[in-house]
CSV table of C-alpha atoms in Angstrom, one decimal:
chain,number,residue,atom,x,y,z
A,1,UNK,CA,-18.8,0.0,24.0
A,2,UNK,CA,-20.5,-3.4,24.1
A,3,UNK,CA,-23.1,-4.2,26.7
A,4,UNK,CA,-23.9,-7.5,28.3
A,5,UNK,CA,-27.5,-8.5,29.1
A,6,UNK,CA,-28.8,-11.5,31.0
A,7,UNK,CA,-32.2,-12.7,29.7
A,8,UNK,CA,-34.3,-14.6,32.3
A,9,UNK,CA,-37.7,-16.1,31.5
A,10,UNK,CA,-40.3,-18.1,33.4
A,11,UNK,CA,-43.6,-19.3,32.1
A,12,UNK,CA,-45.8,-18.5,35.0
A,13,UNK,CA,-45.7,-16.2,38.1
A,14,UNK,CA,-45.8,-19.3,40.4
A,15,UNK,CA,-42.3,-20.2,39.2
A,16,UNK,CA,-39.1,-18.7,40.6
A,17,UNK,CA,-36.7,-16.7,38.3
A,18,UNK,CA,-34.0,-16.3,41.0
A,19,UNK,CA,-32.0,-19.3,40.0
A,20,UNK,CA,-31.5,-18.1,36.5
A,21,UNK,CA,-30.5,-14.6,37.7
A,22,UNK,CA,-28.0,-16.1,40.1
A,23,UNK,CA,-26.4,-18.3,37.5
A,24,UNK,CA,-25.9,-15.4,35.1
A,25,UNK,CA,-24.7,-12.9,37.6
A,26,UNK,CA,-22.2,-15.5,38.9
A,27,UNK,CA,-20.5,-15.7,35.5
A,28,UNK,CA,-21.3,-12.1,34.3
A,29,UNK,CA,-21.5,-9.8,37.3
A,30,UNK,CA,-22.0,-6.7,35.2
A,31,UNK,CA,-24.9,-8.1,33.1
A,32,UNK,CA,-28.1,-6.0,32.9
A,33,UNK,CA,-30.8,-8.5,33.8
A,34,UNK,CA,-34.0,-8.5,31.7
A,35,UNK,CA,-36.9,-10.6,33.3
A,36,UNK,CA,-39.9,-12.0,31.5
A,37,UNK,CA,-43.0,-14.0,32.6
A,38,UNK,CA,-44.2,-15.6,29.4
A,39,UNK,CA,-44.4,-18.8,27.5
A,40,UNK,CA,-41.2,-19.9,25.6
A,41,UNK,CA,-43.1,-21.3,22.7
A,42,UNK,CA,-43.3,-17.9,21.0
A,43,UNK,CA,-40.7,-15.2,20.5
A,44,UNK,CA,-43.4,-12.5,20.4
A,45,UNK,CA,-42.6,-11.5,24.0
A,46,UNK,CA,-42.7,-7.9,25.2
A,47,UNK,CA,-39.4,-7.7,27.1
A,48,UNK,CA,-37.6,-9.9,24.6
A,49,UNK,CA,-38.6,-7.6,21.7
A,50,UNK,CA,-37.6,-4.5,23.7
A,51,UNK,CA,-34.2,-6.1,24.3
A,52,UNK,CA,-33.7,-7.0,20.7
A,53,UNK,CA,-34.5,-3.5,19.5
A,54,UNK,CA,-31.7,-2.0,21.6
A,55,UNK,CA,-29.0,-4.5,20.9
A,56,UNK,CA,-26.0,-3.3,18.9
A,57,UNK,CA,-23.2,-5.0,17.2
A,58,UNK,CA,-20.8,-6.5,19.8
A,59,UNK,CA,-23.4,-6.7,22.5
A,60,UNK,CA,-23.8,-10.0,24.5
A,61,UNK,CA,-26.9,-11.8,25.6
A,62,UNK,CA,-26.6,-14.5,28.2
A,63,UNK,CA,-29.2,-17.2,28.9
A,64,UNK,CA,-29.2,-19.8,31.6
A,65,UNK,CA,-30.2,-22.3,29.0
A,66,UNK,CA,-31.4,-22.5,25.4
A,67,UNK,CA,-35.0,-23.1,26.6
A,68,UNK,CA,-35.0,-19.6,28.1
A,69,UNK,CA,-34.5,-18.2,24.7
A,70,UNK,CA,-37.0,-20.3,22.9
A,71,UNK,CA,-39.0,-23.6,23.1
A,72,UNK,CA,-39.9,-23.4,19.4
A,73,UNK,CA,-37.2,-25.0,17.4
A,74,UNK,CA,-38.0,-23.3,14.1
A,75,UNK,CA,-38.3,-19.8,15.5
A,76,UNK,CA,-35.3,-20.3,17.9
A,77,UNK,CA,-32.9,-21.3,15.1
A,78,UNK,CA,-34.0,-18.4,12.9
A,79,UNK,CA,-33.6,-15.9,15.7
A,80,UNK,CA,-30.2,-17.3,16.6
A,81,UNK,CA,-28.7,-16.8,13.2
A,82,UNK,CA,-30.4,-13.4,12.6
A,83,UNK,CA,-28.8,-12.1,15.8
A,84,UNK,CA,-25.5,-13.7,15.1
A,85,UNK,CA,-25.4,-12.1,11.6
A,86,UNK,CA,-26.0,-8.7,13.2
A,87,UNK,CA,-22.9,-9.2,15.4
A,88,UNK,CA,-24.7,-10.1,18.6
A,89,UNK,CA,-23.0,-12.7,20.8
A,90,UNK,CA,-25.3,-15.3,22.3
A,91,UNK,CA,-24.1,-17.3,25.4
A,92,UNK,CA,-26.0,-20.3,26.8
A,93,UNK,CA,-24.6,-21.3,30.2
A,94,UNK,CA,-25.8,-24.9,30.1
A,95,UNK,CA,-25.1,-25.4,26.4
A,96,UNK,CA,-21.8,-23.8,25.8
A,97,UNK,CA,-21.3,-25.8,22.6
A,98,UNK,CA,-23.9,-23.7,20.8
A,99,UNK,CA,-22.6,-20.3,21.8
A,100,UNK,CA,-22.3,-18.1,18.8
A,101,UNK,CA,-18.5,-17.8,19.5
A,102,UNK,CA,-18.2,-21.6,19.4
A,103,UNK,CA,-20.1,-21.8,16.1
A,104,UNK,CA,-18.0,-19.1,14.5
A,105,UNK,CA,-14.8,-20.8,15.5
A,106,UNK,CA,-16.1,-24.0,14.0
A,107,UNK,CA,-17.0,-22.5,10.6
A,108,UNK,CA,-13.9,-20.3,10.4
A,109,UNK,CA,-11.7,-23.3,10.9
A,110,UNK,CA,-11.2,-23.5,7.2
A,111,UNK,CA,-8.3,-25.4,5.7
A,112,UNK,CA,-6.0,-23.4,3.4
A,113,UNK,CA,-6.3,-24.1,-0.3
A,114,UNK,CA,-3.3,-25.8,-2.0
A,115,UNK,CA,-3.8,-24.8,-5.6
A,116,UNK,CA,-4.3,-28.4,-6.5
A,117,UNK,CA,-7.8,-28.8,-7.9
A,118,UNK,CA,-8.4,-32.3,-6.6
A,119,UNK,CA,-7.0,-31.4,-3.1
A,120,UNK,CA,-9.0,-28.2,-3.0
A,121,UNK,CA,-12.2,-30.2,-3.7
A,122,UNK,CA,-11.6,-32.2,-0.6
A,123,UNK,CA,-10.7,-29.1,1.4
A,124,UNK,CA,-14.0,-27.4,0.3
A,125,UNK,CA,-16.0,-30.5,1.3
A,126,UNK,CA,-14.3,-30.6,4.7
A,127,UNK,CA,-15.0,-27.0,5.4
A,128,UNK,CA,-18.7,-27.5,4.5
A,129,UNK,CA,-18.9,-30.4,6.8
A,130,UNK,CA,-17.6,-28.2,9.7
A,131,UNK,CA,-20.5,-25.8,9.0
A,132,UNK,CA,-23.1,-28.5,8.7
A,133,UNK,CA,-22.0,-30.2,12.0
A,134,UNK,CA,-22.0,-26.9,13.9
A,135,UNK,CA,-25.5,-26.0,12.6
A,136,UNK,CA,-26.8,-29.5,13.4
A,137,UNK,CA,-25.7,-29.1,17.0
A,138,UNK,CA,-27.6,-25.9,17.3
A,139,UNK,CA,-30.7,-27.4,15.8
A,140,UNK,CA,-30.6,-30.4,18.2
A,141,UNK,CA,-30.5,-28.1,21.2
A,142,UNK,CA,-33.6,-26.1,20.1
A,143,UNK,CA,-35.3,-29.4,19.1
A,144,UNK,CA,-34.8,-30.7,22.6
A,145,UNK,CA,-36.1,-27.5,24.1
A,146,UNK,CA,-39.3,-27.9,22.0
A,147,UNK,CA,-39.6,-31.6,22.9
A,148,UNK,CA,-39.7,-30.8,26.6
A,149,UNK,CA,-42.8,-28.7,26.0
A,150,UNK,CA,-44.5,-31.4,24.0
A,151,UNK,CA,-43.7,-34.0,26.6
A,152,UNK,CA,-45.2,-31.8,29.4
A,153,UNK,CA,-48.4,-31.3,27.5
A,154,UNK,CA,-48.7,-35.1,26.8
A,155,UNK,CA,-48.0,-36.0,30.4
A,156,UNK,CA,-50.7,-33.6,31.6
A,157,UNK,CA,-53.3,-34.8,29.1
A,158,UNK,CA,-52.5,-38.4,30.0
A,159,UNK,CA,-52.8,-37.5,33.7
A,160,UNK,CA,-56.3,-36.0,33.2
A,161,UNK,CA,-57.4,-39.0,31.2
A,162,UNK,CA,-56.2,-41.4,33.8
A,163,UNK,CA,-58.0,-39.5,36.5
A,164,UNK,CA,-61.2,-39.5,34.5
A,165,UNK,CA,-61.0,-43.3,33.9
A,166,UNK,CA,-60.2,-44.1,37.5
A,167,UNK,CA,-62.7,-41.6,39.0
A,168,UNK,CA,-59.9,-40.0,40.9
A,169,UNK,CA,-59.5,-36.4,42.1
A,170,UNK,CA,-57.7,-34.1,39.7
A,171,UNK,CA,-55.2,-31.8,41.4
A,172,UNK,CA,-55.4,-33.7,44.7
A,173,UNK,CA,-52.8,-31.6,46.3
A,174,UNK,CA,-54.9,-28.5,46.0
A,175,UNK,CA,-57.7,-28.4,48.6
A,176,UNK,CA,-60.5,-31.0,48.4
A,177,UNK,CA,-62.1,-30.2,45.1
A,178,UNK,CA,-63.1,-33.3,43.1
A,179,UNK,CA,-63.1,-33.6,39.4
A,180,UNK,CA,-66.3,-32.8,37.5
A,181,UNK,CA,-67.0,-33.0,33.8
A,182,UNK,CA,-66.8,-29.2,33.6
A,183,UNK,CA,-63.5,-29.0,35.4
A,184,UNK,CA,-62.0,-31.7,33.1
A,185,UNK,CA,-63.2,-29.9,30.0
A,186,UNK,CA,-62.0,-26.5,31.3
A,187,UNK,CA,-58.5,-27.9,32.0
A,188,UNK,CA,-58.3,-29.4,28.5
A,189,UNK,CA,-59.2,-25.9,27.1
A,190,UNK,CA,-56.6,-24.3,29.3
A,191,UNK,CA,-53.9,-26.8,28.2
A,192,UNK,CA,-54.7,-26.2,24.6
A,193,UNK,CA,-55.2,-22.5,24.5
A,194,UNK,CA,-53.5,-20.8,27.4
A,195,UNK,CA,-50.2,-19.0,26.9
A,196,UNK,CA,-49.1,-20.5,30.1
A,197,UNK,CA,-49.0,-23.9,28.4
A,198,UNK,CA,-47.9,-22.8,24.9
A,199,UNK,CA,-51.2,-21.6,23.5
A,200,UNK,CA,-52.2,-18.2,22.1
A,201,UNK,CA,-54.8,-16.9,24.6
A,202,UNK,CA,-54.1,-14.6,27.6
A,203,UNK,CA,-55.6,-15.5,31.0
A,204,UNK,CA,-58.9,-13.6,30.5
A,205,UNK,CA,-59.5,-14.9,27.0
A,206,UNK,CA,-58.9,-18.4,28.2
A,207,UNK,CA,-61.3,-18.4,31.2
A,208,UNK,CA,-64.0,-16.8,29.0
A,209,UNK,CA,-63.5,-19.5,26.4
A,210,UNK,CA,-63.7,-22.2,29.1
A,211,UNK,CA,-66.8,-20.6,30.6
A,212,UNK,CA,-65.4,-20.5,34.1
A,213,UNK,CA,-64.6,-17.7,36.6
A,214,UNK,CA,-61.3,-16.0,37.0
A,215,UNK,CA,-60.8,-17.8,40.4
A,216,UNK,CA,-61.5,-21.2,38.9
A,217,UNK,CA,-59.1,-20.5,36.0
A,218,UNK,CA,-56.2,-19.8,38.4
A,219,UNK,CA,-57.2,-22.7,40.6
A,220,UNK,CA,-57.1,-25.1,37.6
A,221,UNK,CA,-53.8,-23.6,36.3
A,222,UNK,CA,-52.2,-24.3,39.7
A,223,UNK,CA,-53.5,-27.8,39.8
A,224,UNK,CA,-52.1,-28.5,36.3
A,225,UNK,CA,-48.7,-27.1,37.3
A,226,UNK,CA,-48.6,-29.2,40.4
A,227,UNK,CA,-49.5,-32.4,38.6
A,228,UNK,CA,-46.5,-31.9,36.3
A,229,UNK,CA,-43.7,-30.7,38.6
């Protein structure tokens, strides 16, 4: 008997996951919800891996959007086809055109052969075009998801640089702390290395690398997130 799962992911605990859950339950009331707080730039996520390991042929995984599955285009596309080949159905509420069911219908829409060699050459070419177009749509969706992360990083870096040049306060919405050389350098390290912003270090590893306290780390993270809402 097939099972339906809803996978919901947020990057940081300061974000809300409720909207994703509501959207999935509205369409799939019986879905078992799996929640995750982790960056989308890597598929090496604890709860995602646990879910994958128990999926069986015929099972369904529902995402609010493709970005909840992956913000890494290369890894996302590879994972998509690996799961589809195992008979797992993937559904993206905001990008229905790349659901595995939609893709399968596109590539299975093969024209029947005629027995005429020349005509069959055209038919084979047409069938191949169907596949290429379907796969290209999937790639575009994952590329866009990855681009959103790159844009966020760039906007944040530009915001820090602008604040530095203008002598303005960084994270003005958080208390009354003013920028210092150390805070600017620490934020740049956090942006580059923290898992919260697509890096590879966990929270403790990141604040130790930046040479700041745990409290300062969470303060800077909050300021960075507010700057880029």
